[in-house]
Short mmCIF file of N, CA and C in Angstrom, two decimals:
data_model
loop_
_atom_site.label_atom_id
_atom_site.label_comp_id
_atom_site.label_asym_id
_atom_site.label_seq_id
_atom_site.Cartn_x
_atom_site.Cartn_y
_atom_site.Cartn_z
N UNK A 49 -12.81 6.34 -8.49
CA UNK A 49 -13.92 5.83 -7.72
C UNK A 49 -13.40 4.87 -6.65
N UNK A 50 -13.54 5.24 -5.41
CA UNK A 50 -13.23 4.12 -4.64
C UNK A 50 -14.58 3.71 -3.66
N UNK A 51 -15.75 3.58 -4.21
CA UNK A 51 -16.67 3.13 -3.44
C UNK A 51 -17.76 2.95 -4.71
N UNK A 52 -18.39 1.87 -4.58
CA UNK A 52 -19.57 0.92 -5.44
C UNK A 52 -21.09 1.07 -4.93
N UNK A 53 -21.97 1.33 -6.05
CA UNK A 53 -23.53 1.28 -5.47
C UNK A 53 -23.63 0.23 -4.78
N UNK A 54 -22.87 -0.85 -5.06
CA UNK A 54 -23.34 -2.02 -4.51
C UNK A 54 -22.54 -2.54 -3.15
N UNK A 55 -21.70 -1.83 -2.86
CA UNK A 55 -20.70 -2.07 -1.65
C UNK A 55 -21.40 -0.87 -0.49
N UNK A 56 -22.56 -0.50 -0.46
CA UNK A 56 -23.43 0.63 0.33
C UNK A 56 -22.40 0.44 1.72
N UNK A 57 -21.81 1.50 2.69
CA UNK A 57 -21.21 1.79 3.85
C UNK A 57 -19.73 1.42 3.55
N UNK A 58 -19.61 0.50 2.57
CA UNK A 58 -17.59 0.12 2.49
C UNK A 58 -17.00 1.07 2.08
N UNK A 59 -16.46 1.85 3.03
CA UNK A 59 -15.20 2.71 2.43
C UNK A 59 -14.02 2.49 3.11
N UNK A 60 -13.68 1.74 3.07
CA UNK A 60 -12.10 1.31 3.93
C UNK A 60 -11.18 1.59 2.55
N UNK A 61 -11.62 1.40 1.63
CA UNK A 61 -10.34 1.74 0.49
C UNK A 61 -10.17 3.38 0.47
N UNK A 62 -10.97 4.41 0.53
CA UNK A 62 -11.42 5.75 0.37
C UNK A 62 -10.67 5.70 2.29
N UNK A 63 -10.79 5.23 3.59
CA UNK A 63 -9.99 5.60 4.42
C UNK A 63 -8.49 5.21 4.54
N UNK A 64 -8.56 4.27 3.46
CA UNK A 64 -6.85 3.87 3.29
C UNK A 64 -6.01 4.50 2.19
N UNK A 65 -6.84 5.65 1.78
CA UNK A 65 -6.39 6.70 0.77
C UNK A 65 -5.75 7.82 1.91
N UNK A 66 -6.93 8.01 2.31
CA UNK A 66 -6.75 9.07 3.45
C UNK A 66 -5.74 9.01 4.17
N UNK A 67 -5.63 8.28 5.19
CA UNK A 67 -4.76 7.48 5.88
C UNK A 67 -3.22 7.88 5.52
N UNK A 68 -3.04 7.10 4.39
CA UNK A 68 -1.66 7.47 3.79
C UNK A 68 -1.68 8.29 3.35
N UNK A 69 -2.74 9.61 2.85
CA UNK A 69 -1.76 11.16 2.97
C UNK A 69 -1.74 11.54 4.41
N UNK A 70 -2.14 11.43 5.18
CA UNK A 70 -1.74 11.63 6.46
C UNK A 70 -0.74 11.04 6.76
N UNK A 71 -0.29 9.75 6.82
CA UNK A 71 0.71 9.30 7.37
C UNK A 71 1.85 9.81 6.67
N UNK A 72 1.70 9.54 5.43
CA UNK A 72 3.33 10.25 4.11
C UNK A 72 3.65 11.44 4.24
N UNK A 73 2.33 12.86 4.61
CA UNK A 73 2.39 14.00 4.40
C UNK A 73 3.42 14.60 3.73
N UNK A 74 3.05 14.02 2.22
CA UNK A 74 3.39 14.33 1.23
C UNK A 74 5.25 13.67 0.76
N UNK A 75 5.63 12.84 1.66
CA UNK A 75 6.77 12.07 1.62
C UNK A 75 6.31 10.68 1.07
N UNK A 76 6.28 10.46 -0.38
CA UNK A 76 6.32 9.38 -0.59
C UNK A 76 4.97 9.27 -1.68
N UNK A 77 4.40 8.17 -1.82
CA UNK A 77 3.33 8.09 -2.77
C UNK A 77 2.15 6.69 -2.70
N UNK A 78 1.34 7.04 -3.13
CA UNK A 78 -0.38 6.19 -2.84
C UNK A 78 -0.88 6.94 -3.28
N UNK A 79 -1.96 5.20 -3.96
CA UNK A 79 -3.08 5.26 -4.70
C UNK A 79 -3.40 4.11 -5.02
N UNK A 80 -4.59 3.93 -5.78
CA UNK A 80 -5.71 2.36 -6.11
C UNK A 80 -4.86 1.70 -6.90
N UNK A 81 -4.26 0.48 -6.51
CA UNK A 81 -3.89 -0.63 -7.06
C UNK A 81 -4.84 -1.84 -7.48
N UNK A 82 -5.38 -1.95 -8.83
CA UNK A 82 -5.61 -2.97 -9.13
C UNK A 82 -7.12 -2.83 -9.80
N UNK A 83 -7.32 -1.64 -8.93
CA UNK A 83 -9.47 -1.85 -9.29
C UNK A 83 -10.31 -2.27 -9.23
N UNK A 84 -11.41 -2.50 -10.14
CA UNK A 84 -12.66 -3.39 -9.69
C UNK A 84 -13.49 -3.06 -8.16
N UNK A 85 -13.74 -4.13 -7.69
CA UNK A 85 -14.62 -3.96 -6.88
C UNK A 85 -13.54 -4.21 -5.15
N UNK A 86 -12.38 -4.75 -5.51
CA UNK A 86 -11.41 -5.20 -4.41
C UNK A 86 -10.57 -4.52 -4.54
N UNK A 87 -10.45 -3.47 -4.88
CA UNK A 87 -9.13 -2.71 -5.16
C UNK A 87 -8.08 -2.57 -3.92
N UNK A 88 -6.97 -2.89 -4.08
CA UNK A 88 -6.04 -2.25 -2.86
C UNK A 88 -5.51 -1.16 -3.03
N UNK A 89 -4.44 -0.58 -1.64
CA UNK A 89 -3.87 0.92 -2.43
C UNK A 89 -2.44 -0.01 -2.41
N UNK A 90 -1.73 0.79 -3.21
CA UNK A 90 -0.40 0.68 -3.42
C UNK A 90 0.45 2.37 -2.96
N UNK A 91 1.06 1.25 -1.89
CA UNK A 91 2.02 2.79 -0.87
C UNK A 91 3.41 2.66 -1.48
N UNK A 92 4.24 3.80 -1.50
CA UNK A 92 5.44 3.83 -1.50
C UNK A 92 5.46 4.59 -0.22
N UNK A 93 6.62 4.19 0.69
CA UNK A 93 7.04 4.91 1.93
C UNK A 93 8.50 4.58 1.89
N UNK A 94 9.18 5.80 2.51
CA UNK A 94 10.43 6.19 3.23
C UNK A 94 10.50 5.15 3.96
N UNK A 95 11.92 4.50 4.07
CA UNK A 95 12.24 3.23 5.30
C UNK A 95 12.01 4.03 6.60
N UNK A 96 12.25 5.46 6.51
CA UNK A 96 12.35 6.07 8.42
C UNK A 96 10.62 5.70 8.64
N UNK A 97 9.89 6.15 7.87
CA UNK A 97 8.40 6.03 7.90
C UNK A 97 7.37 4.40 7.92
N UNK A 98 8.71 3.69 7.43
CA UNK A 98 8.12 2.37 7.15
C UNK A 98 7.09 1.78 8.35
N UNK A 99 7.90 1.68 9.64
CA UNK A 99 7.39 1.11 10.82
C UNK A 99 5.94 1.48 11.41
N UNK A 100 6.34 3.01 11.42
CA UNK A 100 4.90 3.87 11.61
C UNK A 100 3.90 3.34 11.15
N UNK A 101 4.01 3.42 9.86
CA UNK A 101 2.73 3.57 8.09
C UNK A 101 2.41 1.58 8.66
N UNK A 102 3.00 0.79 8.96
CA UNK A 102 2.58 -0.61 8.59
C UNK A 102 1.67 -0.94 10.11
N UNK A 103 2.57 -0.09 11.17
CA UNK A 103 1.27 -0.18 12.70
C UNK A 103 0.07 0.27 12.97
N UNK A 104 0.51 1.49 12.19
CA UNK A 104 -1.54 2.48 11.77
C UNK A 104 -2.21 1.54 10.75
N UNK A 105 -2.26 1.02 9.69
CA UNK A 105 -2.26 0.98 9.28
C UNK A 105 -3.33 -0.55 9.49
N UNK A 106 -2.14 -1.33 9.79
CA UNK A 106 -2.57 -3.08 10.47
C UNK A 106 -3.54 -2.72 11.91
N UNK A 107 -3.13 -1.61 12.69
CA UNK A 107 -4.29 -1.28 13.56
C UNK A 107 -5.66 -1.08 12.93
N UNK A 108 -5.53 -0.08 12.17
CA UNK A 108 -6.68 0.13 11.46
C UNK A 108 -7.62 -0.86 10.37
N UNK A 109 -7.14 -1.67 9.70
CA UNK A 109 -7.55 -2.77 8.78
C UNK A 109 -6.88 -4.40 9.09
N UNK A 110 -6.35 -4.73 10.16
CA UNK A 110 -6.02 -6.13 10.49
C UNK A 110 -4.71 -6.37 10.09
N UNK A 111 -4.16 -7.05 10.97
CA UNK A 111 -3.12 -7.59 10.72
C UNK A 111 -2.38 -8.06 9.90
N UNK A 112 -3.15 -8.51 9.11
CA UNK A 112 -2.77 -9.01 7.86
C UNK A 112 -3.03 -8.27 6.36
N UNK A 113 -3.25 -7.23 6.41
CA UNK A 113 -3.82 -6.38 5.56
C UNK A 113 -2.44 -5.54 5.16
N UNK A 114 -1.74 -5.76 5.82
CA UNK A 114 -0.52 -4.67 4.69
C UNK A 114 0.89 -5.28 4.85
N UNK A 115 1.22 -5.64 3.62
CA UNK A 115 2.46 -6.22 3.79
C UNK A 115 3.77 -5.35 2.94
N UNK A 116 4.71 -5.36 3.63
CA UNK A 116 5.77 -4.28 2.98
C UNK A 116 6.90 -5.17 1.93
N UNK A 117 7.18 -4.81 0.86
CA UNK A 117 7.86 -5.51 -0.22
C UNK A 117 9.21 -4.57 0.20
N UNK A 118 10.31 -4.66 -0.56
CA UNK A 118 11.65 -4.19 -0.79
C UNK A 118 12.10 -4.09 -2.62
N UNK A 119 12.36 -3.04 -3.11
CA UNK A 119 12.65 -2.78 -4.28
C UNK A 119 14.44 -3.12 -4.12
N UNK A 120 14.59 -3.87 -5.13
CA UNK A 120 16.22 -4.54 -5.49
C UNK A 120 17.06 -3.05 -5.90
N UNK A 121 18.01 -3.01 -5.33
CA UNK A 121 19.10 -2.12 -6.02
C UNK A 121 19.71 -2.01 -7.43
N UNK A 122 19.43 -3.48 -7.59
CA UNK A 122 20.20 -4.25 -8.85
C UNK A 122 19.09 -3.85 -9.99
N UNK A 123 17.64 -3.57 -9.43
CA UNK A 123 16.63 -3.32 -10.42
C UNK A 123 16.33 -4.62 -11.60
N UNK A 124 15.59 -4.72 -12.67
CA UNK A 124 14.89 -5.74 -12.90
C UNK A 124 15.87 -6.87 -13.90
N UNK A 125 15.77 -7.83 -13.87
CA UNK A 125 16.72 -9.38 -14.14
C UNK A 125 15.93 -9.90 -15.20
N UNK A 126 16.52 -10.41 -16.25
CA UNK A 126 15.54 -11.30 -16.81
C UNK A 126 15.69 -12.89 -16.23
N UNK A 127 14.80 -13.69 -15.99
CA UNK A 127 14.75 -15.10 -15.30
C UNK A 127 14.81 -15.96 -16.98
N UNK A 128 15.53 -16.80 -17.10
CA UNK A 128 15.79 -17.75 -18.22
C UNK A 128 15.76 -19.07 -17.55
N UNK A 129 14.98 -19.99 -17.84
CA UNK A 129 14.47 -21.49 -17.43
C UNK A 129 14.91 -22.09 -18.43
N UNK A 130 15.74 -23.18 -17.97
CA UNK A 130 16.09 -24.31 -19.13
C UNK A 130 14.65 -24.81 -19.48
N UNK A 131 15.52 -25.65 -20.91
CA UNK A 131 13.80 -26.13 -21.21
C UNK A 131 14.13 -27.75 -21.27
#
């Protein structure tokens, strides 16, 4: 479900589905991160594709609306805090 009885005309999550199969065409992966009533999508993209996917994208939903992370090579660490 990406649209609410109660959110009547909001479909920016349902065009930011869209969106990124168009933009990935079929390179890469998206879908609803998180749920509820605010749901975001969560993209995986190709670095060649990166630049593209974040200018359509921030054109289309604001500037501030998509921010690109980096996955570690080293993969996941455990963090240990003195006590």
């Amino acid at each position: 479900n990406t649209t609410t009885a109660s959110a009547t005309g909001d479909t920016k999550l349902a065009h930011g589905l869209d969106r990124s199969r168009k933009l990935l065409e079929g390179k890469g992966a998206w879908r609803v991160h998180g749920g509820g009533f605010a749901g975001t999508i969560q993209a995986l993209v190709l670095q060649e594709r990166e630049k593209r996917f974040l200018r359509v994208m921030r054109g289309a939903f604001g500037e501030r609306s998509c921010t690109a992370l980096t996955i570690r090579p080293a993969g996941a660490y455990e963090l240990v805090f003195p006590e």
